[in-house]
Amino acid sequence: MKFETRCVHTGVDKDATYLSATTPIYPTSTFRWDNLDSHRGFDYTRSGNPTRKALEENLAALEGGIDCRATCTGMSAIVAALQLVSPGDHVITGHDIYGGTYRLFDKVLRDQGIDFSFVDMGQPTQVEAAIKSNTKAIWIETPSNPLLNIVDLNAIVAIAKKHQLITMADNTFLSPYFQRPLDHGVDVVMHSTTKYLNGHSDVVGGAVICKHQQHAERISYIVNAMGLACSPFDAWLVLRGVKTLGPRMEAHQRGADAVARFLNEHPGVEKVYYPGLPTHPGHELAKKQQFGFGAMVSFELKGGRPAVEKFLSKLKIFQLAESLGGVESLIDYPDTMTHSSMSKEDRRTAGITENTLRLSVGIEHPDDLITDLAAGLSAVSQ
Ligand SMILES: Cc1ncc(COP(=O)(O)O)c(C=O)c1O
């Protein structure tokens, strides 16, 4: 079956009693046993639940993995994935990853004995140069957040294989509709399902998808032992959202492309970061390893924070809010919002300035989005 068909049908046909067209929600904490030795596949919802299992089947199939665990947030999915490394191990990652991931690595897991190097992952030579005798894994985010740098999946996987390292990729920004890291040899994929997979800004959730049995077993064990799994209701919402993933991603991308081209021509804009623009340094690589360019667009507005404030004051459609991937367009100021958990120095090293704005382009009509941004830009120039 083609991708869009699998989005609609995988993990759905679960109701043998009434043949309902959608997967039922099982809002139960526990399940009766038939006798002292057997039950019908589920005993306690932290360990497993039929609705969550349906979502897990669906996401594993879409990413091309052998198994998936659906978690209660994207961060809990990262926590679970990072249990594949141990205290004393070293992990290499990008210097421009999502701020919350950076905080978890730098401020929590480092204190628990895991060492991290934050490098420019756009330069595979920097990744190889950072390898130490205790390096165990490489954490990839591509496109990166918020500057949409593209990491060469094949090149990083080749380095990892040479040094026997585990590769893990956060595929939140593109979803499996536009990118499938496991097909490039990555070992583990993680999602914040809060974003495109659910797509309607009404759930926080996560997922870890594995390609190898030993990783899948460990993640499954950890999600149960640490209590990281998502609720049946949230699983049901994400499963419902995934059904429209393909058409939504196409609509998101149509708007992002129009918005990026508009901003790129505007004299009030210093620079646009969108891999779909032929001038983007990662454009050719993105064409090679992705099936689309996605709908995250960042840009540098001329005029610093005062200009940013004027610009934002005129927006009616783009809502000033963190998060991304919902049907409604959002705008984020990474310096005080999504990336405030990084130090100012680290933000500047990563290329985030006081002019940087990040758009999550929704599925509204592109003309309305452009009109909205044009109103903001004209306020800045007055
Ligand atoms: C790329 C990326 N990864 C992970 C996360 C964390 O996900 P959650 O907020 O669902 O915990 C986010 C959240 O914004 C994100 O943008």
mmCIF file of C-alpha atoms and ligand atoms in Angstrom:
data_model
loop_
_atom_site.group_PDB
_atom_site.id
_atom_site.type_symbol
_atom_site.label_atom_id
_atom_site.label_comp_id
_atom_site.label_asym_id
_atom_site.label_seq_id
_atom_site.Cartn_x
_atom_site.Cartn_y
_atom_site.Cartn_z
ATOM 1 C CA MET A 1 0.000 0.000 0.000
ATOM 2 C CA LYS A 2 1.114 3.563 -0.712
ATOM 3 C CA PHE A 3 2.051 5.869 2.158
ATOM 4 C CA GLU A 4 -1.224 7.849 2.299
ATOM 5 C CA THR A 5 -3.241 4.615 2.335
ATOM 6 C CA ARG A 6 -1.159 3.244 5.206
ATOM 7 C CA CYS A 7 -1.754 6.512 7.135
ATOM 8 C CA VAL A 8 -5.496 5.864 6.955
ATOM 9 C CA HIS A 9 -5.626 2.090 7.441
ATOM 10 C CA THR A 10 -2.678 0.819 9.509
ATOM 11 C CA GLY A 11 -3.612 -0.021 13.095
ATOM 12 C CA VAL A 12 -7.246 0.853 12.517
ATOM 13 C CA ASP A 13 -9.239 -2.310 11.878
ATOM 14 C CA LYS A 14 -9.405 -3.413 15.534
ATOM 15 C CA ASP A 15 -13.025 -3.881 16.507
ATOM 16 C CA ALA A 16 -13.986 -7.505 15.877
ATOM 17 C CA THR A 17 -17.195 -7.142 17.939
ATOM 18 C CA TYR A 18 -18.959 -4.312 16.100
ATOM 19 C CA LEU A 19 -16.599 -3.694 13.144
ATOM 20 C CA SER A 20 -16.350 0.021 13.879
ATOM 21 C CA ALA A 21 -14.664 2.020 11.137
ATOM 22 C CA THR A 22 -12.310 3.688 13.624
ATOM 23 C CA THR A 23 -10.169 2.259 16.414
ATOM 24 C CA PRO A 24 -12.051 2.250 19.751
ATOM 25 C CA ILE A 25 -10.589 4.061 22.762
ATOM 26 C CA TYR A 26 -9.943 1.760 25.714
ATOM 27 C CA PRO A 27 -9.911 4.168 28.669
ATOM 28 C CA THR A 28 -9.093 1.534 31.239
ATOM 29 C CA SER A 29 -6.171 1.316 33.615
ATOM 30 C CA THR A 30 -6.378 -2.455 33.956
ATOM 31 C CA PHE A 31 -7.652 -5.620 32.224
ATOM 32 C CA ARG A 32 -9.223 -8.787 33.659
ATOM 33 C CA TRP A 33 -7.224 -12.005 33.488
ATOM 34 C CA ASP A 34 -8.979 -15.169 32.230
ATOM 35 C CA ASN A 35 -7.224 -17.239 34.883
ATOM 36 C CA LEU A 36 -4.048 -17.133 36.963
ATOM 37 C CA ASP A 37 -1.853 -17.802 33.950
ATOM 38 C CA SER A 38 -3.344 -15.925 31.020
ATOM 39 C CA HIS A 39 -4.922 -12.710 29.827
ATOM 40 C CA ARG A 40 -5.874 -11.436 26.382
ATOM 41 C CA GLY A 41 -2.687 -9.561 25.571
ATOM 42 C CA PHE A 42 -3.052 -6.588 27.909
ATOM 43 C CA ASP A 43 -2.846 -6.482 31.703
ATOM 44 C CA TYR A 44 -2.193 -2.856 32.702
ATOM 45 C CA THR A 45 -2.295 0.308 30.608
ATOM 46 C CA ARG A 46 1.159 1.607 31.574
ATOM 47 C CA SER A 47 2.545 -1.572 29.995
ATOM 48 C CA GLY A 48 0.205 -1.763 27.031
ATOM 49 C CA ASN A 49 -3.195 -0.639 25.780
ATOM 50 C CA PRO A 50 -5.041 -1.627 22.581
ATOM 51 C CA THR A 51 -5.565 1.982 21.413
ATOM 52 C CA ARG A 52 -1.935 2.880 22.010
ATOM 53 C CA LYS A 53 -0.848 -0.338 20.323
ATOM 54 C CA ALA A 54 -2.854 0.620 17.233
ATOM 55 C CA LEU A 55 -1.001 3.942 17.031
ATOM 56 C CA GLU A 56 2.329 2.175 17.581
ATOM 57 C CA GLU A 57 1.628 -0.217 14.708
ATOM 58 C CA ASN A 58 0.734 2.710 12.502
ATOM 59 C CA LEU A 59 3.841 4.799 13.288
ATOM 60 C CA ALA A 60 6.220 1.827 13.039
ATOM 61 C CA ALA A 61 4.828 1.100 9.572
ATOM 62 C CA LEU A 62 5.042 4.713 8.390
ATOM 63 C CA GLU A 63 8.687 5.089 9.475
ATOM 64 C CA GLY A 64 9.665 1.621 8.247
ATOM 65 C CA GLY A 65 10.626 0.331 11.712
ATOM 66 C CA ILE A 66 9.964 -2.992 13.429
ATOM 67 C CA ASP A 67 8.404 -1.489 16.562
ATOM 68 C CA CYS A 68 7.266 1.765 18.135
ATOM 69 C CA ARG A 69 6.480 3.011 21.636
ATOM 70 C CA ALA A 70 4.125 5.964 21.904
ATOM 71 C CA THR A 71 5.023 8.205 24.833
ATOM 72 C CA CYS A 72 3.355 11.029 26.735
ATOM 73 C CA THR A 73 5.559 13.827 25.284
ATOM 74 C CA GLY A 74 8.278 14.220 22.686
ATOM 75 C CA MET A 75 10.715 14.813 25.551
ATOM 76 C CA SER A 76 9.801 11.484 27.170
ATOM 77 C CA ALA A 77 10.507 9.807 23.822
ATOM 78 C CA ILE A 78 13.989 11.389 23.881
ATOM 79 C CA VAL A 79 14.475 10.304 27.509
ATOM 80 C CA ALA A 80 13.583 6.738 26.486
ATOM 81 C CA ALA A 81 15.867 6.762 23.425
ATOM 82 C CA LEU A 82 18.788 8.095 25.485
ATOM 83 C CA GLN A 83 18.482 5.058 27.762
ATOM 84 C CA LEU A 84 20.307 3.202 24.979
ATOM 85 C CA VAL A 85 23.440 4.919 26.321
ATOM 86 C CA SER A 86 24.836 4.640 29.853
ATOM 87 C CA PRO A 87 26.660 6.870 32.329
ATOM 88 C CA GLY A 88 30.264 7.173 31.158
ATOM 89 C CA ASP A 89 29.235 7.182 27.474
ATOM 90 C CA HIS A 90 29.646 10.130 25.121
ATOM 91 C CA VAL A 91 27.066 11.368 22.599
ATOM 92 C CA ILE A 92 27.632 13.720 19.656
ATOM 93 C CA THR A 93 24.870 16.045 18.531
ATOM 94 C CA GLY A 94 24.236 19.336 16.737
ATOM 95 C CA HIS A 95 24.765 22.765 18.298
ATOM 96 C CA ASP A 96 21.449 23.958 16.843
ATOM 97 C CA ILE A 97 19.034 21.297 18.072
ATOM 98 C CA TYR A 98 15.656 21.964 19.738
ATOM 99 C CA GLY A 99 16.200 23.957 22.974
ATOM 100 C CA GLY A 100 14.415 21.406 25.166
ATOM 101 C CA THR A 101 16.597 18.593 23.834
ATOM 102 C CA TYR A 102 19.660 20.735 24.457
ATOM 103 C CA ARG A 103 18.470 21.377 28.051
ATOM 104 C CA LEU A 104 17.853 17.657 28.693
ATOM 105 C CA PHE A 105 21.303 16.750 27.369
ATOM 106 C CA ASP A 106 23.295 19.621 28.887
ATOM 107 C CA LYS A 107 21.519 20.141 32.206
ATOM 108 C CA VAL A 108 20.058 16.760 33.154
ATOM 109 C CA LEU A 109 21.768 13.833 31.429
ATOM 110 C CA ARG A 110 25.218 15.408 31.753
ATOM 111 C CA ASP A 111 24.713 15.496 35.556
ATOM 112 C CA GLN A 112 23.853 11.793 35.349
ATOM 113 C CA GLY A 113 27.220 11.020 33.788
ATOM 114 C CA ILE A 114 26.568 11.132 30.042
ATOM 115 C CA ASP A 115 28.987 13.387 28.156
ATOM 116 C CA PHE A 116 27.850 15.435 25.123
ATOM 117 C CA SER A 117 29.620 17.289 22.309
ATOM 118 C CA PHE A 118 27.596 19.901 20.408
ATOM 119 C CA VAL A 119 29.049 20.372 16.933
ATOM 120 C CA ASP A 120 28.064 21.745 13.535
ATOM 121 C CA MET A 121 26.462 18.586 12.143
ATOM 122 C CA GLY A 122 26.251 20.199 8.716
ATOM 123 C CA GLN A 123 29.984 19.376 8.586
ATOM 124 C CA PRO A 124 30.359 15.577 8.866
ATOM 125 C CA THR A 125 34.116 16.057 9.402
ATOM 126 C CA GLN A 126 33.309 17.891 12.664
ATOM 127 C CA VAL A 127 31.225 14.902 13.760
ATOM 128 C CA GLU A 128 34.042 12.457 13.050
ATOM 129 C CA ALA A 129 36.585 14.731 14.748
ATOM 130 C CA ALA A 130 34.441 14.778 17.915
ATOM 131 C CA ILE A 131 34.483 10.968 18.318
ATOM 132 C CA LYS A 132 36.210 9.803 21.515
ATOM 133 C CA SER A 133 36.986 6.333 22.841
ATOM 134 C CA ASN A 134 33.728 6.369 24.880
ATOM 135 C CA THR A 135 31.468 7.723 22.122
ATOM 136 C CA LYS A 136 28.360 5.570 21.885
ATOM 137 C CA ALA A 137 25.793 7.462 19.833
ATOM 138 C CA ILE A 138 25.065 10.321 17.451
ATOM 139 C CA TRP A 139 21.836 12.306 17.893
ATOM 140 C CA ILE A 140 20.658 13.868 14.635
ATOM 141 C CA GLU A 141 18.098 16.594 14.071
ATOM 142 C CA THR A 142 17.488 17.428 10.424
ATOM 143 C CA PRO A 143 16.340 19.975 9.419
ATOM 144 C CA SER A 144 17.678 21.610 12.568
ATOM 145 C CA ASN A 145 15.644 23.865 14.821
ATOM 146 C CA PRO A 146 15.260 26.795 14.246
ATOM 147 C CA LEU A 147 17.699 27.445 11.384
ATOM 148 C CA LEU A 148 16.739 24.551 9.108
ATOM 149 C CA ASN A 149 20.261 23.300 8.497
ATOM 150 C CA ILE A 150 20.315 19.972 6.702
ATOM 151 C CA VAL A 151 22.398 17.124 8.103
ATOM 152 C CA ASP A 152 23.662 14.559 5.581
ATOM 153 C CA LEU A 153 22.042 11.350 6.872
ATOM 154 C CA ASN A 154 24.083 8.991 4.678
ATOM 155 C CA ALA A 155 27.377 10.654 5.629
ATOM 156 C CA ILE A 156 26.615 10.565 9.377
ATOM 157 C CA VAL A 157 25.417 6.952 9.202
ATOM 158 C CA ALA A 158 28.631 5.977 7.357
ATOM 159 C CA ILE A 159 30.741 7.565 10.128
ATOM 160 C CA ALA A 160 28.616 5.883 12.799
ATOM 161 C CA LYS A 161 28.930 2.464 11.162
ATOM 162 C CA LYS A 162 32.706 2.856 10.838
ATOM 163 C CA HIS A 163 32.961 3.535 14.590
ATOM 164 C CA GLN A 164 30.089 1.221 15.663
ATOM 165 C CA LEU A 165 27.934 4.017 17.054
ATOM 166 C CA ILE A 166 24.143 4.089 17.402
ATOM 167 C CA THR A 167 22.410 6.769 15.317
ATOM 168 C CA MET A 168 19.177 8.349 16.505
ATOM 169 C CA ALA A 169 17.210 10.971 14.596
ATOM 170 C CA ASP A 170 14.517 13.423 15.635
ATOM 171 C CA ASN A 171 12.192 13.410 12.609
ATOM 172 C CA THR A 172 9.644 15.825 14.084
ATOM 173 C CA PHE A 173 10.165 18.660 11.577
ATOM 174 C CA LEU A 174 9.373 16.635 8.450
ATOM 175 C CA SER A 175 7.312 13.630 9.602
ATOM 176 C CA PRO A 176 7.682 10.309 7.753
ATOM 177 C CA TYR A 177 5.743 11.824 4.855
ATOM 178 C CA PHE A 178 8.744 13.955 3.891
ATOM 179 C CA GLN A 179 11.680 12.013 5.390
ATOM 180 C CA ARG A 180 12.375 8.459 6.572
ATOM 181 C CA PRO A 181 15.737 8.309 8.369
ATOM 182 C CA LEU A 182 15.557 4.523 8.946
ATOM 183 C CA ASP A 183 15.767 4.049 5.161
ATOM 184 C CA HIS A 184 19.148 5.838 5.304
ATOM 185 C CA GLY A 185 20.497 3.420 7.910
ATOM 186 C CA VAL A 186 19.618 5.395 11.060
ATOM 187 C CA ASP A 187 18.896 3.018 13.973
ATOM 188 C CA VAL A 188 16.249 4.866 15.997
ATOM 189 C CA VAL A 189 13.752 7.577 15.033
ATOM 190 C CA MET A 190 12.012 9.793 17.537
ATOM 191 C CA HIS A 191 9.021 12.137 17.169
ATOM 192 C CA SER A 192 7.243 14.785 19.074
ATOM 193 C CA THR A 193 3.798 13.604 17.905
ATOM 194 C CA THR A 194 2.583 16.921 19.334
ATOM 195 C CA LYS A 195 3.588 18.369 15.969
ATOM 196 C CA TYR A 196 2.774 17.176 12.425
ATOM 197 C CA LEU A 197 1.757 13.603 13.270
ATOM 198 C CA ASN A 198 -1.148 14.773 15.417
ATOM 199 C CA GLY A 199 -1.342 18.027 13.514
ATOM 200 C CA HIS A 200 -4.113 19.831 15.392
ATOM 201 C CA SER A 201 -2.344 21.400 18.422
ATOM 202 C CA ASP A 202 -4.537 19.481 20.860
ATOM 203 C CA VAL A 203 -2.175 16.818 22.187
ATOM 204 C CA VAL A 204 1.355 16.493 23.541
ATOM 205 C CA GLY A 205 2.936 13.168 22.761
ATOM 206 C CA GLY A 206 5.966 11.368 21.452
ATOM 207 C CA ALA A 207 7.142 8.195 19.763
ATOM 208 C CA VAL A 208 10.292 6.113 19.495
ATOM 209 C CA ILE A 209 10.588 3.824 16.475
ATOM 210 C CA CYS A 210 13.303 1.187 16.267
ATOM 211 C CA LYS A 211 14.789 -0.844 13.473
ATOM 212 C CA HIS A 212 16.612 -3.484 15.519
ATOM 213 C CA GLN A 213 15.146 -6.007 17.921
ATOM 214 C CA GLN A 214 17.600 -5.342 20.764
ATOM 215 C CA HIS A 215 16.848 -1.589 20.713
ATOM 216 C CA ALA A 216 13.091 -2.204 20.474
ATOM 217 C CA GLU A 217 13.155 -4.524 23.483
ATOM 218 C CA ARG A 218 15.171 -2.094 25.597
ATOM 219 C CA ILE A 219 12.940 0.891 24.684
ATOM 220 C CA SER A 220 9.817 -1.111 25.402
ATOM 221 C CA TYR A 221 11.216 -2.150 28.781
ATOM 222 C CA ILE A 222 12.238 1.436 29.621
ATOM 223 C CA VAL A 223 8.896 2.995 28.604
ATOM 224 C CA ASN A 224 7.103 0.581 30.931
ATOM 225 C CA ALA A 225 9.647 0.741 33.767
ATOM 226 C CA MET A 226 9.899 4.544 33.729
ATOM 227 C CA GLY A 227 6.180 5.066 33.096
ATOM 228 C CA LEU A 228 6.571 7.124 29.908
ATOM 229 C CA ALA A 229 3.661 5.823 27.806
ATOM 230 C CA CYS A 230 0.848 8.057 26.527
ATOM 231 C CA SER A 231 -2.799 7.812 27.536
ATOM 232 C CA PRO A 232 -5.310 5.872 25.394
ATOM 233 C CA PHE A 233 -7.177 9.089 24.603
ATOM 234 C CA ASP A 234 -4.025 10.892 23.410
ATOM 235 C CA ALA A 235 -3.050 7.834 21.351
ATOM 236 C CA TRP A 236 -6.495 7.891 19.743
ATOM 237 C CA LEU A 237 -6.179 11.592 18.884
ATOM 238 C CA VAL A 238 -2.771 11.089 17.268
ATOM 239 C CA LEU A 239 -4.046 8.062 15.339
ATOM 240 C CA ARG A 240 -6.908 10.218 14.085
ATOM 241 C CA GLY A 241 -4.490 13.030 13.137
ATOM 242 C CA VAL A 242 -2.144 10.724 11.239
ATOM 243 C CA LYS A 243 -4.914 9.742 8.817
ATOM 244 C CA THR A 244 -4.660 13.145 7.132
ATOM 245 C CA LEU A 245 -0.867 13.466 7.382
ATOM 246 C CA GLY A 246 -0.218 13.353 3.626
ATOM 247 C CA PRO A 247 -2.748 15.983 2.497
ATOM 248 C CA ARG A 248 -1.878 18.198 5.474
ATOM 249 C CA MET A 249 1.855 18.075 4.720
ATOM 250 C CA GLU A 250 1.183 19.026 1.094
ATOM 251 C CA ALA A 251 -0.955 21.990 2.200
ATOM 252 C CA HIS A 252 1.614 23.043 4.834
ATOM 253 C CA GLN A 253 4.369 22.931 2.245
ATOM 254 C CA ARG A 254 2.393 24.884 -0.349
ATOM 255 C CA GLY A 255 1.999 27.733 2.188
ATOM 256 C CA ALA A 256 5.617 27.546 3.365
ATOM 257 C CA ASP A 257 6.966 27.744 -0.157
ATOM 258 C CA ALA A 258 4.837 30.829 -0.936
ATOM 259 C CA VAL A 259 5.747 32.506 2.366
ATOM 260 C CA ALA A 260 9.474 31.780 1.995
ATOM 261 C CA ARG A 261 9.549 33.227 -1.533
ATOM 262 C CA PHE A 262 7.634 36.321 -0.395
ATOM 263 C CA LEU A 263 9.977 36.951 2.558
ATOM 264 C CA ASN A 264 13.041 36.299 0.417
ATOM 265 C CA GLU A 265 12.111 39.199 -1.893
ATOM 266 C CA HIS A 266 11.179 41.629 0.859
ATOM 267 C CA PRO A 267 13.641 44.473 1.621
ATOM 268 C CA GLY A 268 12.770 44.349 5.341
ATOM 269 C CA VAL A 269 14.070 40.789 5.605
ATOM 270 C CA GLU A 270 17.788 40.104 5.976
ATOM 271 C CA LYS A 271 17.795 36.365 5.361
ATOM 272 C CA VAL A 272 15.363 33.469 4.918
ATOM 273 C CA TYR A 273 16.072 29.910 6.050
ATOM 274 C CA TYR A 274 13.960 27.474 4.038
ATOM 275 C CA PRO A 275 15.494 24.372 2.431
ATOM 276 C CA GLY A 276 13.042 24.699 -0.481
ATOM 277 C CA LEU A 277 14.740 27.884 -1.680
ATOM 278 C CA PRO A 278 17.425 27.080 -4.284
ATOM 279 C CA THR A 279 19.727 29.545 -2.433
ATOM 280 C CA HIS A 280 19.543 27.526 0.811
ATOM 281 C CA PRO A 281 22.934 25.823 1.361
ATOM 282 C CA GLY A 282 21.221 22.504 2.064
ATOM 283 C CA HIS A 283 18.817 22.653 -0.897
ATOM 284 C CA GLU A 284 20.483 19.960 -3.043
ATOM 285 C CA LEU A 285 21.017 17.629 -0.082
ATOM 286 C CA ALA A 286 17.404 18.126 1.027
ATOM 287 C CA LYS A 287 16.243 17.235 -2.496
ATOM 288 C CA LYS A 288 18.278 14.045 -2.301
ATOM 289 C CA GLN A 289 17.316 12.735 1.137
ATOM 290 C CA GLN A 290 13.834 14.223 1.688
ATOM 291 C CA PHE A 291 10.561 13.860 -0.224
ATOM 292 C CA GLY A 292 9.676 17.506 0.400
ATOM 293 C CA PHE A 293 11.000 20.609 2.130
ATOM 294 C CA GLY A 294 8.467 20.834 4.957
ATOM 295 C CA ALA A 295 6.758 23.895 6.341
ATOM 296 C CA MET A 296 9.119 25.420 8.872
ATOM 297 C CA VAL A 297 10.498 28.764 7.700
ATOM 298 C CA SER A 298 12.825 30.954 9.744
ATOM 299 C CA PHE A 299 14.041 34.421 8.866
ATOM 300 C CA GLU A 300 16.067 37.378 10.087
ATOM 301 C CA LEU A 301 14.058 40.565 10.313
ATOM 302 C CA LYS A 302 16.073 43.756 9.920
ATOM 303 C CA GLY A 303 16.002 46.065 12.965
ATOM 304 C CA GLY A 304 16.497 43.902 16.066
ATOM 305 C CA ARG A 305 13.999 43.366 18.870
ATOM 306 C CA PRO A 306 12.145 46.726 18.454
ATOM 307 C CA ALA A 307 11.392 45.757 14.834
ATOM 308 C CA VAL A 308 10.307 42.274 15.952
ATOM 309 C CA GLU A 309 7.851 43.806 18.433
ATOM 310 C CA LYS A 310 6.346 46.130 15.813
ATOM 311 C CA PHE A 311 6.087 43.280 13.316
ATOM 312 C CA LEU A 312 4.357 40.952 15.771
ATOM 313 C CA SER A 313 1.873 43.620 16.857
ATOM 314 C CA LYS A 314 0.265 43.622 13.391
ATOM 315 C CA LEU A 315 -0.113 39.886 12.849
ATOM 316 C CA LYS A 316 -3.648 38.514 12.906
ATOM 317 C CA ILE A 317 -3.262 34.977 11.531
ATOM 318 C CA PHE A 318 0.198 33.957 12.762
ATOM 319 C CA GLN A 319 -0.173 33.385 16.507
ATOM 320 C CA LEU A 320 2.768 34.131 18.787
ATOM 321 C CA ALA A 321 3.206 30.716 20.329
ATOM 322 C CA GLU A 322 5.722 27.918 20.766
ATOM 323 C CA SER A 323 5.192 24.569 19.032
ATOM 324 C CA LEU A 324 4.719 23.750 15.376
ATOM 325 C CA GLY A 325 3.061 21.346 13.004
ATOM 326 C CA GLY A 326 -0.573 22.251 13.691
ATOM 327 C CA VAL A 327 -3.049 23.333 11.034
ATOM 328 C CA GLU A 328 -2.867 26.929 12.306
ATOM 329 C CA SER A 329 0.170 29.131 11.572
ATOM 330 C CA LEU A 330 2.386 30.010 14.520
ATOM 331 C CA ILE A 331 5.296 32.383 14.963
ATOM 332 C CA ASP A 332 8.043 31.902 17.521
ATOM 333 C CA TYR A 333 10.833 34.166 18.774
ATOM 334 C CA PRO A 334 13.519 31.571 19.627
ATOM 335 C CA ASP A 335 15.625 34.041 21.657
ATOM 336 C CA THR A 336 13.026 34.281 24.466
ATOM 337 C CA MET A 337 10.767 31.338 23.673
ATOM 338 C CA THR A 338 11.744 27.900 22.305
ATOM 339 C CA HIS A 339 15.504 28.339 22.713
ATOM 340 C CA SER A 340 15.619 30.361 25.962
ATOM 341 C CA SER A 341 16.962 27.318 27.826
ATOM 342 C CA MET A 342 20.225 27.699 25.876
ATOM 343 C CA SER A 343 22.643 30.360 27.150
ATOM 344 C CA LYS A 344 22.767 33.534 25.054
ATOM 345 C CA GLU A 345 26.319 32.649 24.034
ATOM 346 C CA ASP A 346 25.252 29.176 22.858
ATOM 347 C CA ARG A 347 22.322 30.679 20.947
ATOM 348 C CA ARG A 348 24.621 33.078 19.143
ATOM 349 C CA THR A 349 27.092 30.255 18.354
ATOM 350 C CA ALA A 350 24.205 28.309 16.866
ATOM 351 C CA GLY A 351 23.278 31.340 14.728
ATOM 352 C CA ILE A 352 20.130 32.427 16.607
ATOM 353 C CA THR A 353 20.079 36.232 16.826
ATOM 354 C CA GLU A 354 17.732 38.884 18.224
ATOM 355 C CA ASN A 355 16.345 39.155 14.670
ATOM 356 C CA THR A 356 15.483 35.467 14.255
ATOM 357 C CA LEU A 357 11.829 34.518 13.899
ATOM 358 C CA ARG A 358 10.524 31.003 13.230
ATOM 359 C CA LEU A 359 7.283 30.278 11.406
ATOM 360 C CA SER A 360 5.292 27.088 11.532
ATOM 361 C CA VAL A 361 3.233 27.550 8.397
ATOM 362 C CA GLY A 362 -0.263 26.135 8.774
ATOM 363 C CA ILE A 363 -2.735 25.060 6.131
ATOM 364 C CA GLU A 364 -4.493 28.414 5.695
ATOM 365 C CA HIS A 365 -4.589 29.875 2.182
ATOM 366 C CA PRO A 366 -1.096 31.147 1.249
ATOM 367 C CA ASP A 367 -2.532 34.508 0.075
ATOM 368 C CA ASP A 368 -3.899 35.222 3.559
ATOM 369 C CA LEU A 369 -0.615 34.246 5.176
ATOM 370 C CA ILE A 370 1.311 36.593 2.904
ATOM 371 C CA THR A 371 -1.144 39.438 3.543
ATOM 372 C CA ASP A 372 -0.641 38.931 7.272
ATOM 373 C CA LEU A 373 3.160 38.991 7.050
ATOM 374 C CA ALA A 374 3.055 41.978 4.670
ATOM 375 C CA ALA A 375 1.055 43.955 7.261
ATOM 376 C CA GLY A 376 3.710 43.208 9.895
ATOM 377 C CA LEU A 377 6.565 44.160 7.578
ATOM 378 C CA SER A 378 4.958 47.424 6.537
ATOM 379 C CA ALA A 379 4.561 48.385 10.221
ATOM 380 C CA VAL A 380 8.311 47.891 10.670
ATOM 381 C CA SER A 381 9.183 50.115 7.711
ATOM 382 C CA GLN A 382 6.962 53.016 8.890
HETATM 383 C C1 LIG B 1 12.219 19.072 17.091
HETATM 384 C C2 LIG B 1 11.555 18.828 18.416
HETATM 385 N N1 LIG B 1 11.858 17.714 19.097
HETATM 386 C C3 LIG B 1 11.284 17.451 20.297
HETATM 387 C C4 LIG B 1 10.390 18.332 20.883
HETATM 388 C C5 LIG B 1 9.791 18.019 22.232
HETATM 389 O O1 LIG B 1 8.477 17.588 22.093
HETATM 390 P P1 LIG B 1 7.320 17.771 23.200
HETATM 391 O O2 LIG B 1 7.094 19.240 23.365
HETATM 392 O O3 LIG B 1 6.168 17.038 22.621
HETATM 393 O O4 LIG B 1 7.816 17.174 24.466
HETATM 394 C C6 LIG B 1 10.045 19.505 20.206
HETATM 395 C C7 LIG B 1 9.094 20.453 20.802
HETATM 396 O O5 LIG B 1 8.936 21.574 20.355
HETATM 397 C C8 LIG B 1 10.661 19.764 18.939
HETATM 398 O O6 LIG B 1 10.389 20.878 18.244
#
